[in-house]
Every structure is written in structure tokens, then in C-alpha cells.
Coordinates of C-alpha atoms and ligand atoms in Angstrom, one line a residue:
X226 CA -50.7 -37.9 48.3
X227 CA -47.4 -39.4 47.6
X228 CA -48.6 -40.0 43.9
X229 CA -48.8 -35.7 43.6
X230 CA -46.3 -35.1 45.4
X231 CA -43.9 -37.2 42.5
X232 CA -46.3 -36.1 39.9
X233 CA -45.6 -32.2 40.7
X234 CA -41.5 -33.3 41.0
X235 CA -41.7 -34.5 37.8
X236 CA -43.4 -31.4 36.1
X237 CA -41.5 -29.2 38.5
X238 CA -38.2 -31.2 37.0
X239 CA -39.1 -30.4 33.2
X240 CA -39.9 -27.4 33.9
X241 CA -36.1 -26.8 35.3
X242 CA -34.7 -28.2 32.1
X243 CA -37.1 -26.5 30.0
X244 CA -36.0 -23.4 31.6
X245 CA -32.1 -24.3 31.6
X246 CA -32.4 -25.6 27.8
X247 CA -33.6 -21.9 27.0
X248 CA -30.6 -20.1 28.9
X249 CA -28.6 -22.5 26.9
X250 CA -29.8 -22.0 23.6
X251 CA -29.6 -17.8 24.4
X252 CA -26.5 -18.5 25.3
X253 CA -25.8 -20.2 22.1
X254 CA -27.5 -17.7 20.2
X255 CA -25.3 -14.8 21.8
X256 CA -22.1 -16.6 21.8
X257 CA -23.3 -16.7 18.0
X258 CA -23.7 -13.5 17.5
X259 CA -21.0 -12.8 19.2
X260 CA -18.7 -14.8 17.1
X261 CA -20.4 -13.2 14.2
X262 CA -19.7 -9.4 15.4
X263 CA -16.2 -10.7 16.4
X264 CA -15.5 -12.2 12.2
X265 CA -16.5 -9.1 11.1
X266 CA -14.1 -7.3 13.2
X267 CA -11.2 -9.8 12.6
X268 CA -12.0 -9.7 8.8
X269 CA -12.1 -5.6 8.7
X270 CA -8.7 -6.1 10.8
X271 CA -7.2 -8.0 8.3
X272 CA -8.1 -6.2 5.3
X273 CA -6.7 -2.9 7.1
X274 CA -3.6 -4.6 7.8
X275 CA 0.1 -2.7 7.0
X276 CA 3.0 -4.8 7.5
X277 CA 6.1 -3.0 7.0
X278 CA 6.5 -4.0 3.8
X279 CA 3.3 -3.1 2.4
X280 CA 4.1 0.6 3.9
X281 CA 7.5 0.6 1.9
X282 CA 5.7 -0.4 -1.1
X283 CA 3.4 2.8 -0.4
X284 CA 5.7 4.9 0.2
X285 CA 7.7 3.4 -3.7
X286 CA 4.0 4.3 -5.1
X287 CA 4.4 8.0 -3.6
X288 CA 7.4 8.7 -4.8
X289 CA 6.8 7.5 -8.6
X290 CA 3.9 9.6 -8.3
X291 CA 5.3 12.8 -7.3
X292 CA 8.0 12.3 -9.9
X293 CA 5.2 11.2 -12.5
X294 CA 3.0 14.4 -11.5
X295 CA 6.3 16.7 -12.1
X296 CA 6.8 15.2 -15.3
X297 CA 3.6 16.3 -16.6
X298 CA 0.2 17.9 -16.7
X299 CA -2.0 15.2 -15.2
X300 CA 0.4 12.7 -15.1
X301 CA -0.3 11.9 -11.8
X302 CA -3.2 11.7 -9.2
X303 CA -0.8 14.1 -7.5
X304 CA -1.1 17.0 -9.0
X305 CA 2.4 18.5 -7.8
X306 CA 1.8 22.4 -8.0
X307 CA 4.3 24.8 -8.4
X308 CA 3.9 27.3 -5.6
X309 CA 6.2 29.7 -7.0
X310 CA 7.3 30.5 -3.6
X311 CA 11.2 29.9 -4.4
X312 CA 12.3 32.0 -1.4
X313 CA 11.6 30.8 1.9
X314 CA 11.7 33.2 5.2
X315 CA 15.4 32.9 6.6
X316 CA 14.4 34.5 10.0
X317 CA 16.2 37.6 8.4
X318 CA 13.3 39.5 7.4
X319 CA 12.0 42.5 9.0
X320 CA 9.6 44.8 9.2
X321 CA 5.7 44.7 10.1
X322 CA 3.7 41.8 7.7
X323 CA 0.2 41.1 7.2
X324 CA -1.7 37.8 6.8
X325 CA -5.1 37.0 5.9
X326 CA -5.9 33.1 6.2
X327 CA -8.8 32.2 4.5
X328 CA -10.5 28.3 4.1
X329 CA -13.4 28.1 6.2
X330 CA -16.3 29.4 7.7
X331 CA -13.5 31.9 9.7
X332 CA -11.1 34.3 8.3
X333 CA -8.1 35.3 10.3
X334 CA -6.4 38.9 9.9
X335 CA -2.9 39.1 11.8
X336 CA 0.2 41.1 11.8
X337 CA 4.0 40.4 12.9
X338 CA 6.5 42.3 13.5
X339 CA 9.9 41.2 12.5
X340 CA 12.6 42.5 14.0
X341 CA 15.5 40.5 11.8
X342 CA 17.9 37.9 12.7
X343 CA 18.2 38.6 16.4
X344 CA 14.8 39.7 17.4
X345 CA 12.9 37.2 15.2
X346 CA 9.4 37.9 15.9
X347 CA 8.9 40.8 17.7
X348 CA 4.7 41.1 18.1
X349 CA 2.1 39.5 16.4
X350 CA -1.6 40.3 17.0
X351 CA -4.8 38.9 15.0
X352 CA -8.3 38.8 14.9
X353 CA -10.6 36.4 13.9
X354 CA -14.1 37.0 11.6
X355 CA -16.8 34.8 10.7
X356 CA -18.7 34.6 7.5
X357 CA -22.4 35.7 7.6
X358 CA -23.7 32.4 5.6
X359 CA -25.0 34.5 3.2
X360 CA -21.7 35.9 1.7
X361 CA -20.5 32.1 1.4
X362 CA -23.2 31.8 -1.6
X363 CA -23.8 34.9 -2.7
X364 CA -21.4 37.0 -5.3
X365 CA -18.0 37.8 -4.9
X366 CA -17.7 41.1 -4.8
X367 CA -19.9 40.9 -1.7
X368 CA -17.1 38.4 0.0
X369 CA -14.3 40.1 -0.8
X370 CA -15.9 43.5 0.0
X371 CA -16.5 41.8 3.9
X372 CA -12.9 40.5 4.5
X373 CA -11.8 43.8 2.7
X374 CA -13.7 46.2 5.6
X375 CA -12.3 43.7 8.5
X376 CA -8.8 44.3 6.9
X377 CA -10.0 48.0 6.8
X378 CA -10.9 48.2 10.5
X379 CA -7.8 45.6 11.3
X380 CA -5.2 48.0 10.0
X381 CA -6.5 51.0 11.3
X382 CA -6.0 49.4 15.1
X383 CA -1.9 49.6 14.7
X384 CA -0.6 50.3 18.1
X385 CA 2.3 52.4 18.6
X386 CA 5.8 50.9 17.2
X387 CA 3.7 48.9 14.6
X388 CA 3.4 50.5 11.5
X389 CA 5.3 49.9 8.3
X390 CA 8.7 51.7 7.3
X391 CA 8.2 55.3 6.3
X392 CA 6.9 55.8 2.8
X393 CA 6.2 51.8 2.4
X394 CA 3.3 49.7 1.5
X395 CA 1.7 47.5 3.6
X396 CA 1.8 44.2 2.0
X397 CA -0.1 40.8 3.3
X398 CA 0.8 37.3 2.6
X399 CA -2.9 35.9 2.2
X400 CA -3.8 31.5 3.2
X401 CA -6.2 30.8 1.0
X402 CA -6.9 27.1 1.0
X403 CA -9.0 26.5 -2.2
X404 CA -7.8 24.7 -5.2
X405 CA -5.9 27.6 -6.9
X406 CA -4.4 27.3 -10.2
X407 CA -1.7 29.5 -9.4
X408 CA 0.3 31.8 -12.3
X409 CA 2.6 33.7 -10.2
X410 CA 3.7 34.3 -6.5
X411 CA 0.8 36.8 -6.1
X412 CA -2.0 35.5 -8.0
X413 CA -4.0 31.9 -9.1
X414 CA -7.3 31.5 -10.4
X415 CA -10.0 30.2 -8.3
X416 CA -10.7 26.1 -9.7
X417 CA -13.4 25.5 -7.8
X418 CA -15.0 26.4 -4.2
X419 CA -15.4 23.5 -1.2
X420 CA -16.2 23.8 2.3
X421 CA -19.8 25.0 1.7
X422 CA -18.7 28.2 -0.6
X423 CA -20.3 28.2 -3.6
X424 CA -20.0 31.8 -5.7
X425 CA -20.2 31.3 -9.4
X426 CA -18.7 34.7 -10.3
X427 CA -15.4 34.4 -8.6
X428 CA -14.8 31.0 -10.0
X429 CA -11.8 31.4 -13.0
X430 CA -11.2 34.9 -11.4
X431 CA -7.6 35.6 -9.9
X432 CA -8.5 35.8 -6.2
X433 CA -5.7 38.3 -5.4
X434 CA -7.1 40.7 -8.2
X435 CA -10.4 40.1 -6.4
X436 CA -9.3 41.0 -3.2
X437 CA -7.0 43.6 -4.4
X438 CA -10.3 45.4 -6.0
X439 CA -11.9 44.8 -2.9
X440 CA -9.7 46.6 -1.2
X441 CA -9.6 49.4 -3.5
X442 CA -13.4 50.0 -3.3
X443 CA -13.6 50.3 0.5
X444 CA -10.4 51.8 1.0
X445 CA -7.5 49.9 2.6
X446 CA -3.9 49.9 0.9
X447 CA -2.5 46.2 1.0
X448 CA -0.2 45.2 -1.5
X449 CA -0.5 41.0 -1.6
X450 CA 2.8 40.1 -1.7
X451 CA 2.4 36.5 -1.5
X452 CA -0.9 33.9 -2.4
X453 CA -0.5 30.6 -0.5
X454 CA -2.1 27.6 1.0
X455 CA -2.2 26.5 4.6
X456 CA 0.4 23.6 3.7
X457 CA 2.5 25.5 2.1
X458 CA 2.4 28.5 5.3
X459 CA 2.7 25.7 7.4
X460 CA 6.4 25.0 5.5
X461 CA 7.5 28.7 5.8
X462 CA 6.5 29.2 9.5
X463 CA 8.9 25.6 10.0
X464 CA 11.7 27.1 7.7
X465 CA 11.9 30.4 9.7
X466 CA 12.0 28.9 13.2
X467 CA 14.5 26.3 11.5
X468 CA 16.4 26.0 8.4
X469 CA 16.9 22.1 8.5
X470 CA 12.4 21.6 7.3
X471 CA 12.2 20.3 4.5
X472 CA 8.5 19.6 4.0
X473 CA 5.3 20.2 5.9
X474 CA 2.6 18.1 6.3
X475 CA -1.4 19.4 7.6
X476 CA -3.3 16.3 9.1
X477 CA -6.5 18.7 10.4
X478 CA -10.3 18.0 8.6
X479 CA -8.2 17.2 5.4
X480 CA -4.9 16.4 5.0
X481 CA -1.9 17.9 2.2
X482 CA 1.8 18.0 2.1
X483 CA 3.9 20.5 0.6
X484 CA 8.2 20.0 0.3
X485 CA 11.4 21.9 -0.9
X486 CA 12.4 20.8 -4.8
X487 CA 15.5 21.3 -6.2
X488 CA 15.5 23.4 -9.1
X489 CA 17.0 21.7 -11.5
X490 CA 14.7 19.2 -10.9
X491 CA 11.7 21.0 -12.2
X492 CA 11.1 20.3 -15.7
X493 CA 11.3 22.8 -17.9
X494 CA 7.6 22.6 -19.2
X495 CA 6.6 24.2 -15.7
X496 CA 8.2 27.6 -17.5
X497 CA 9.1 28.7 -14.1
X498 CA 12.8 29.9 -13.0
X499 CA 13.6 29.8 -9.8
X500 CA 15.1 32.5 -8.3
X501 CA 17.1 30.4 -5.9
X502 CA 18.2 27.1 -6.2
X503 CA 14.6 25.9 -4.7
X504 CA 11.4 25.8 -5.1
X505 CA 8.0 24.5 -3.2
X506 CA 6.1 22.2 -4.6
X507 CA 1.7 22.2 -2.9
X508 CA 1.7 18.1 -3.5
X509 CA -2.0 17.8 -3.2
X510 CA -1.5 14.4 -1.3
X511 CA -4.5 14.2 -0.2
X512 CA -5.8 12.7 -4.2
X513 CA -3.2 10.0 -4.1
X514 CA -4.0 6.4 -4.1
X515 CA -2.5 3.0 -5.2
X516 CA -3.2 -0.4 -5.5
X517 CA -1.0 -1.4 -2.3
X518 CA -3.9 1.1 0.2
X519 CA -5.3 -1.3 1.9
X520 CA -9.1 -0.4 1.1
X521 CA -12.3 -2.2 2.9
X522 CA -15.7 -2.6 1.3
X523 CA -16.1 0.5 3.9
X524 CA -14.0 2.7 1.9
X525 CA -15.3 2.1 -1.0
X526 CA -18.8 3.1 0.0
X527 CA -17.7 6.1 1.9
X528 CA -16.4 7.2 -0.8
X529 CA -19.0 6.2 -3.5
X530 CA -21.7 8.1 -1.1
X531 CA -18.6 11.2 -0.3
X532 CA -19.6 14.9 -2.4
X533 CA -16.4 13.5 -4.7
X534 CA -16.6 10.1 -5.3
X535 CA -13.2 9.0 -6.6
X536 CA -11.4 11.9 -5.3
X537 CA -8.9 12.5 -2.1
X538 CA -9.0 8.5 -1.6
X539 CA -5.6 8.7 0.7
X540 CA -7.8 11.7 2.1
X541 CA -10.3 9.3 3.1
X542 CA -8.7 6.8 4.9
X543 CA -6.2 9.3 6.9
X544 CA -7.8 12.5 7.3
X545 CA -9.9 13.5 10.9
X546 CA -13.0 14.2 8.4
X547 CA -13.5 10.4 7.7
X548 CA -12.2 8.2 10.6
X549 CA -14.6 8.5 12.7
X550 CA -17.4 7.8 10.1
X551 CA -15.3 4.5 9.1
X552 CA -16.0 3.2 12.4
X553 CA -19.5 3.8 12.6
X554 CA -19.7 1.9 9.3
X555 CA -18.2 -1.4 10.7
X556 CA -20.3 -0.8 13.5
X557 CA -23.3 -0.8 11.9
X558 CA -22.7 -3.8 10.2
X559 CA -21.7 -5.0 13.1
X560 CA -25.3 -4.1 14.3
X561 CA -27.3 -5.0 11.1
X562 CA -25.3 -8.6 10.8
X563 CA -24.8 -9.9 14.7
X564 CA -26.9 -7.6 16.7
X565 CA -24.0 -6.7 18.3
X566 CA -26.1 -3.7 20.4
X567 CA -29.4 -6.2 20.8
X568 CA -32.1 -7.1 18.4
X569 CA -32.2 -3.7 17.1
X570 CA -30.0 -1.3 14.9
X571 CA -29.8 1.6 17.0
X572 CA -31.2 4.6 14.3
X573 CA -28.3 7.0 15.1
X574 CA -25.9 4.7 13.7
X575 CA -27.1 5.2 10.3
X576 CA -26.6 8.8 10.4
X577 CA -23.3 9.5 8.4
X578 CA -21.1 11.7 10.0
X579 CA -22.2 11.2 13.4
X580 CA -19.4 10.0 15.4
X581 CA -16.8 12.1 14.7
X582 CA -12.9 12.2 15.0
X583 CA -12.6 13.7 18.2
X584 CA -15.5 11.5 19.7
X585 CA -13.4 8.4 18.4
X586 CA -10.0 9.4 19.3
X587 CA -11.6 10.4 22.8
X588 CA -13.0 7.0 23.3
X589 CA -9.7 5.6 21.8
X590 CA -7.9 7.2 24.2
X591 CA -10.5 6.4 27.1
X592 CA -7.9 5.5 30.2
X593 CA -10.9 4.4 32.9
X594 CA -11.3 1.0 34.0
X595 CA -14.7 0.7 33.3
X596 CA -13.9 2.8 30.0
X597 CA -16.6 5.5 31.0
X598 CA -16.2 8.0 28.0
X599 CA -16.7 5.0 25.5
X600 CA -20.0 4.5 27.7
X601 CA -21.1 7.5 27.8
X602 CA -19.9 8.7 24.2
X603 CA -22.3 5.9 22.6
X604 CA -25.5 7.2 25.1
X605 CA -24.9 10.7 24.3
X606 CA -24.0 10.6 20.5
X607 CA -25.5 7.1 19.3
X608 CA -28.0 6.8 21.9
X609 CA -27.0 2.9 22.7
X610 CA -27.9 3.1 26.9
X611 CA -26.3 0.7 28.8
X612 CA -23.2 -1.2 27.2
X613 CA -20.6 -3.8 28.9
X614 CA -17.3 -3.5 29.1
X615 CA -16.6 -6.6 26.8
X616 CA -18.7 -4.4 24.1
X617 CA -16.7 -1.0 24.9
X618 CA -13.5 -3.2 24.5
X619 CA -14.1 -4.4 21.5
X620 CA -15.0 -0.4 20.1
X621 CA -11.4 0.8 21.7
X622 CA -10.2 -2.0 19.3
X623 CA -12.2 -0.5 16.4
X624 CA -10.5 2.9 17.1
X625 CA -7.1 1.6 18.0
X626 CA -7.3 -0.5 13.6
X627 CA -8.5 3.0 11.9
X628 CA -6.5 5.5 13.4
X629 CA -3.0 2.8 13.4
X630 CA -4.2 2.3 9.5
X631 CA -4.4 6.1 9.6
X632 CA -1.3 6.8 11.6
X633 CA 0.6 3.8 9.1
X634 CA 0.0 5.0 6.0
X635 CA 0.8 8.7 6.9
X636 CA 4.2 7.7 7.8
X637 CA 4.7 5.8 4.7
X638 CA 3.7 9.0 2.7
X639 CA 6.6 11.0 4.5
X640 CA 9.0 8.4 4.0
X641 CA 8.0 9.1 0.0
X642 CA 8.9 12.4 0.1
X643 CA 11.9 11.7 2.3
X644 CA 13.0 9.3 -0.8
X645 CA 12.1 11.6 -3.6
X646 CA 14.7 14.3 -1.3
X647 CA 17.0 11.3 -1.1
X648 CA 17.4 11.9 2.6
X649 CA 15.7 8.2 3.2
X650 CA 19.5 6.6 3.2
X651 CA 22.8 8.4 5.1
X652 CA 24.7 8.5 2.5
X653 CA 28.6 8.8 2.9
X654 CA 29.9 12.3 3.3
X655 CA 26.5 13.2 4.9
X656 CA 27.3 15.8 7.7
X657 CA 26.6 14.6 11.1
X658 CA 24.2 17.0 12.4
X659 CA 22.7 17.5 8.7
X660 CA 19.2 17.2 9.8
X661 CA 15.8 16.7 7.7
X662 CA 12.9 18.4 9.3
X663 CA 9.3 18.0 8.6
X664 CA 6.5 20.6 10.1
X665 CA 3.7 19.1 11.1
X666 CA 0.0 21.0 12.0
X667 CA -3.7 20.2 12.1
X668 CA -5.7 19.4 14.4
X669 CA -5.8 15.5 14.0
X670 CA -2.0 15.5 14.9
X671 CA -2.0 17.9 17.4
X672 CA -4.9 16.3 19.4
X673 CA -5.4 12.2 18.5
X674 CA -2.1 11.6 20.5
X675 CA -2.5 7.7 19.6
X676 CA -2.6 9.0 16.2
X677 CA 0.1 11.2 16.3
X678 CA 2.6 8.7 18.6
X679 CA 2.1 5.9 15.9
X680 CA 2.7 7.7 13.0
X681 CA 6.0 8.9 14.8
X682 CA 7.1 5.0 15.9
X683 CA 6.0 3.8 12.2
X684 CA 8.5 6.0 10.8
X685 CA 11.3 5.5 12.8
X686 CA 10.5 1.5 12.4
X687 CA 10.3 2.3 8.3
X688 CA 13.5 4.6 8.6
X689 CA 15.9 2.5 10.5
X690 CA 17.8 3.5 14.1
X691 CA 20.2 5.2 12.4
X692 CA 18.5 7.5 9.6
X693 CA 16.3 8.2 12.1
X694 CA 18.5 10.4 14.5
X695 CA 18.3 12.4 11.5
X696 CA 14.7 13.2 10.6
X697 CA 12.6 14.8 13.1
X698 CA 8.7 15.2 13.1
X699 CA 8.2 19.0 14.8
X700 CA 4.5 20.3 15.9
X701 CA 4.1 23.5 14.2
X702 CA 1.3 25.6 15.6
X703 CA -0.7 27.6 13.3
X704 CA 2.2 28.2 10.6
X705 CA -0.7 29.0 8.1
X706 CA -1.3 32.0 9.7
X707 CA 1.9 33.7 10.4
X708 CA 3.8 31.3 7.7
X709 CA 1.7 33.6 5.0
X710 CA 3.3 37.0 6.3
X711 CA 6.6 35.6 6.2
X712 CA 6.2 34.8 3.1
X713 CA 4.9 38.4 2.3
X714 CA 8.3 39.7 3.9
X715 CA 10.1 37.2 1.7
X716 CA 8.7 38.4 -1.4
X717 CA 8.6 41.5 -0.4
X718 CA 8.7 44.3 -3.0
X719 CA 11.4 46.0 -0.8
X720 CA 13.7 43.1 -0.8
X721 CA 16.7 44.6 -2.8
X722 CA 16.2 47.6 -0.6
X723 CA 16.7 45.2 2.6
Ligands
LIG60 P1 -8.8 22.4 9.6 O1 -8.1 21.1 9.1 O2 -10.3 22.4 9.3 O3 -8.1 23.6 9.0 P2 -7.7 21.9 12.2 O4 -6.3 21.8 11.7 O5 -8.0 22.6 13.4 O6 -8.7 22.5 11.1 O7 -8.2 20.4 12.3 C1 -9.5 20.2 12.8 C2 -9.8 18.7 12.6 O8 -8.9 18.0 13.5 C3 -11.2 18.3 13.0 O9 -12.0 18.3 11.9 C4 -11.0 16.9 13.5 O10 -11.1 16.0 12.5 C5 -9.6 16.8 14.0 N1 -9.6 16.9 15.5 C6 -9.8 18.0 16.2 N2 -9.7 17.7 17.6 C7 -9.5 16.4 17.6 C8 -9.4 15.4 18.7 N3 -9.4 15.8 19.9 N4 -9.1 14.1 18.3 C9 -9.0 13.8 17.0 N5 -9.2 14.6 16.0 C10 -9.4 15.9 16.3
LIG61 MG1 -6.2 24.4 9.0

């Protein structure tokens, strides 16, 4: 009896330390993995790094390139466009204005009404249209007939007190934000359609003499007094409220900046004369890149599998189209190389694009304890059930590198315009209150405010305490709508009548 009774402690003992030699070993094993997930963090960490010096070496790179890309033709990866628009809204203009933004799967129709230096806008009213799929591949006579019936039916809604001057023209400013070689104020040919357009016949055309025939055919008189993009409507709606912008910048899907040039600082090859001592430059900022980015092996093969390898790289790395698909990549290494959601790669996670922007910034910006939208954003969207807080931690973390990478390098690409304006330095003589404004819109900005707040600190901490009372970063809602019929009234054909 007492023999069994030691024989079963004995086997009841190993058992025990079977038992606890397994936990260990798990434990081992996870700690492992866990290590392993955490390397691949720190290493992606590291490799996304911008000290304050790499950011001023950045922001050197963007200024030799915009002075490269004015140069010449193709000089640059910035491609540095003359807009032609050399006469920015003053805030005297008056008079009732069209607009008609176009670079989606939306179209916008709106008017103002000016009411000159006092008054400033009086009225504005729009409407908003979307594109039957169809029309987005079809021919272009078939688009531009569409958005030439909603102008049609648009203008013929004028409510009392807004109609043009006796015996004028209606003229629009019209946002269209496709890469446009442009040839005058009021007309560019189409390079090529993105965004899911693709219509063969318009490509080459001049957009405004395709609208303009548009409009002929079904009947509404617009003159286009004015052909822009949404960077460069984003500048003249900030100039109008306030004379001191300088530049605007768009951080939405995509990202672009557009900035005042000095005349004389336009080479002559451009065969342009400004009218005024200024003229815009579109900067295309979105193609730039340099060998001081700091790039990841996740970069690189967003962009090798991107619909334009090799293009837009600053694009890629800033811009609310990609961040959230950068994370997903380190995530699913982190899943493929040290299980870091269990044995298995959940399948959503190999689904490009999945986990967008706003999903990111919202778990980014998660403020509950138990980080509940993290949670609950990686059930609904990546179907992962179940996650601790150390492994919802560790994502916010993932967030908080891309979007301060993001946030970084956009500030570094202001501070190169601010040095190509030389308004980077106070320089002696400098009035006090001389200001340097820069308009800021898109939707990444307006909403990812961790985004938005560290792009702002970066560029004071890049600019200095006391440059900095001098440059100010100012939301600009929707200037690519209303920013195109100021420009109509500042090209206006009436202008001399004024
Ligand atoms: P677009 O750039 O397409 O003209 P917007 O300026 O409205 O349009 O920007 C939309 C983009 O802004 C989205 O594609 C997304 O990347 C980003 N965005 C929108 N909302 C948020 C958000 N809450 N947090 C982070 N990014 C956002
Ligand atoms: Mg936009």
C-alpha cells in the first residue's frame, strides 16, 4: 500500500514537471516570437528614422530640385509647371463666378458672389454630381456632354440677386486635377487620365476646348476664364482670405504643392511673361525623391507592386493613399516571421489596401484604456478576434513611426520651399509682422490630427523659435473649389473694365 502510494507520487511528480517544462518551453517559444515581432519593429523603426538633420538635408534636396526643374525641361523629378496664373484674387474682385472642380468620381458645380473689398464673399451655392461609371471609360464627348447638362441645369437655378452684370458672360474657373500640360491660363492638354478614367479620345486634346464644345452643343454659355488644379485653387482661395500665403500645400489621397515665384526668376525658356511681378508655379511634389528619404524594404515593394512603379515616391511615403497599407506590410511580416497574431497569417492581411488611412489614424489616435477601436478595427477590417493590449500597443506604435515619418518629411518639404522663397532665415530689414503663409487642405491634414500636429512641431523645431513667429500653417477648407472662381474673376475678361 505504501509502496503505491510513493509509486503514484513519483509519476504524479513527473508528470508536474513534465507539465511545467512545457509552459516553460511555450513560454520560451512566445517570448521568442515575441522578441522576433519586436526586431522587426525596432529595425523598421530605425530605418524610418528622421533626425533633424536628415530632414534639413531633405529639405537642401527639395530646394536644388525645384531650382533644377525650373532650369529645364525634365531636369528634375519635379516637374515645376508653369500655371500661368500670374494674378492671384486680391479679395477685390466682384461679381458672380463659376467653378467646376473636377478629379474624381464627383464633380462639383458652384457659384460665388463677390461683392469687392468690403463684402468679400457675398453667397456661394454648389452642387455636387457623380459620374455614371460608364462615362469614366467611354468617349469624351460623352463626359464632357454630362458635366456640360449639370452646368446647364446648374446655371439655370440663379436665384434672385445672382446673375452676372448686364450684357456679360458668365465665366467659370474649372479644378481639373489631371496631369495637364498647360499652354495658357485657359487651356492644357490632357497627358494622361488616373483615378480610374480612362478615355483615349480626350487624351492630347485641350480639356477647356472640350468642355467649351460641350457646352456649345447642349447649350450653356460659360466662358472658362481660368484652367487649374486643386493645389493651385487651394493657393488662390488662401491669397484672397490673406495676402501674406505664399504656397499651398494638398495632403488628401495624394499629396502636391503649389508656391508664388518671382518673375524674374523664371527662366526665359518657359516663354511666359508675367503680367505681374509673380507667377505660380503646380510643383508636382508628390514625384520627388532623394537619396536622404528614408525608404524600407516596404517602400520599395509598395511601390514596385503600385499602378506606377517608380513614380510619386515622396507620394508614397506621405500621402493618406499609402500609410495605411505600409502598416499592414510590417504587419504581415510581422505575422509571416514571428506569428505575432498566432500560428497563422490571418488572410485579410494580405489584401493590399485593406487597412486604410482613416482606419490607421483612428486606431492611432485610439484614447481608451483598453485601446478598444484598435481591437475592434483588427476584428472588423482584418478579422484578427481577440487581441491583448500588449499586441494593440505595439500597432499604436506602428501608426505613431509611419504617420511621424509622414508628418517629418512633410515639414521638411515646406521648409524647401520656404528656402527656395528665402523666407527660411529673418533677414535684417525684414518687417516685423512680414508674415509667410502656407494654405494647407486635404483630407489627411484636416483629419489625422497626430499627423497634422507633428508636421506643425517638426517645422517649428526645423525653423527655429524665432523664424517661426513668422510662418504660419492655416487650414484651408475646400479652396479648390471656390479658389477656381476666384481665379475666373482674376482673369476675368472684364478686368480693365473693373
Ligand atoms: P482627395 O485627396 O481625394 O481630393 P480629400 O482631400 O478629402 O480628397 O482627402 C481624402 C483622403 O484623406 C483619404 O483618401 C484619406 O487618405 C485621408 N483621410 C480622410 N479621412 C481621414 C482620417 N480620418 N484620418 C486619416 N486620413 C484621412
Ligand atoms: Mg481634393
Amino acid at each position: 500500500m505504501g509502496k503505491v502510494a510513493v509509486t503514484a507520487a513519483v509519476v504524479c511528480g513527473a508528470t508536474v514537471c513534465a507539465a511545467a517544462a512545457l509552459i516553460v518551453r511555450h513560454r520560451m517559444q512566445s517570448s521568442g516570437k515575441w522578441a522576433k515581432a519586436m526586431a522587426i519593429l525596432d529595425d523598421f523603426e530605425d530605418k524610418c528614422a528622421t533626425p533633424i538633420g536628415k530632414l534639413r538635408q531633405v529639405a537642401d534636396a527639395m530646394t536644388v530640385e525645384m531650382h533644377a526643374g525650373l532650369a529645364s525641361e525634365g531636369g528634375s523629378k519635379l516637374k515645376m509647371l508653369i500655371s500661368y496664373v500670374d494674378n492671384l484674387p486680391t479679395g477685390d474682385e466682384d461679381g458672380l463666378f463659376y467653378a467646376l472642380d473636377l478629379g474624381g468620381t464627383n464633380f462639383r458645380v458652384l457659384r460665388v458672389l463677390l461683392g469687392g473689398k468690403d463684402k468679400h464673399v457675398i453667397k456661394q451655392e454648389f452642387d455636387e454630381v457623380s459620374i455614371p461609371p460608364h462615362l469614366m471609360v467611354g468617349n469624351s464627348a460623352g463626359l464632357f456632354d454630362f458635366i456640360a447638362e449639370a452646368l446647364k441645369k446648374f446655371v439655370a437655378t440663379e436665384g434672385e440677386g445672382l446673375h452676372p452684370f448686364a450684357g456679360r458672360q458668365r465665366e467659370l474657373g474649372f479644378t481639373f486635377s489631371f496631369p495637364v500640360k498647360q499652354s495658357s491660363i485657359a487651356s492644357g492638354s490632357l497627358i494622361k487620365w488616373t483615378k480610374g478614367f480612362s478615355i483615349e479620345d480626350a487624351v492630347g486634346e485641350d480639356v477647356v476646348g472640350e468642355l467649351t464644345k460641350a457646352m456649345e452643343r447642349v447649350g450653356v454659355d460659360l466662358r472658362v476664364a481660368a484652367l487649374v488644379n486643386d493645389t493651385i485653387g487651394t493657393l488662390a482661395g488662401g491669397r484672397y482670405n490673406n495676402p501674406d500665403v505664399v504656397a499651398a500645400v494638398i495632403l488628401g489621397t495624394g499629396t502636391n504643392a503649389a508656391y508664388v515665384e518671382r518673375a524674374q526668376a523664371i527662366p526665359k525658356w518657359h516663354g511666359v511673361l508675367p503680367k505681374s511681378g509673380e507667377m505660380v508655379i503646380n510643383m508636382e511634389w508628390g514625384n520627388f525623391r532623394s537619396s536622404h528619404l528614408p525608404l524600407t524594404e516596404y517602400d520599395h515593394e509598395l511601390d514596385l507592386e503600385s499602378l506606377n512603379p517608380g513614380e510619386q515616391i515622396f507620394e508614397k511615403i506621405i500621402s493618406g493613399m499609402y500609410l495605411g497599407d505600409i502598416v499592414r506590410r510590417v504587419l504581415l511580416k510581422m505575422a509571416e516571421e514571428a506569428e505575432f497574431f498566432g500560428d497563422t497569417v490571418p488572410p485579410k492581411l494580405r489584401i493590399p489596401f485593406i487597412l486604410r488611412t482613416p482606419d490607421m489614424s483612428a486606431m492611432h489616435q485610439d484614447t481608451s484604456s483598453d485601446l478598444k477601436v484598435v481591437g475592434s478595427k483588427l476584428k472588423d477590417i482584418l478579422e484578427i478576434p481577440n487581441t491583448s493590449l500588449k499586441t494593440r500597443k505595439i500597432i499604436v506604435k506602428l501608426c505613431d513611426i509611419v504617420a511621424v515619418r509622414g508628418a517629418r518629411l512633410s515639414a521638411a518639404g515646406i521648409l524647401g520651399i520656404l528656402k527656395k522663397l528665402g523666407r527660411d532665415v529673418t533677414r535684417e530689414g525684414d518687417s516685423e509682422k512680414q508674415k509667410s503663409v502656407v494654405a494647407l487642405d486635404g483630407g489627411l491634414f484636416e483629419h489625422y490630427t497626430k499627423f497634422s500636429k507633428s508636421m506643425e512641431s517638426t517645422l517649428k523645431e526645423l525653423l527655429g523659435e524665432e523664424v517661426s513667429e513668422h510662418i504660419v500653417i492655416e487650414q484651408s477648407n475646400d479652396g479648390s473649389g471656390i479658389g477656381a472662381a476666384l481665379l475666373a474673376a482674376s482673369h476675368s475678361q472684364y478686368l480693365e473694365e473693373c
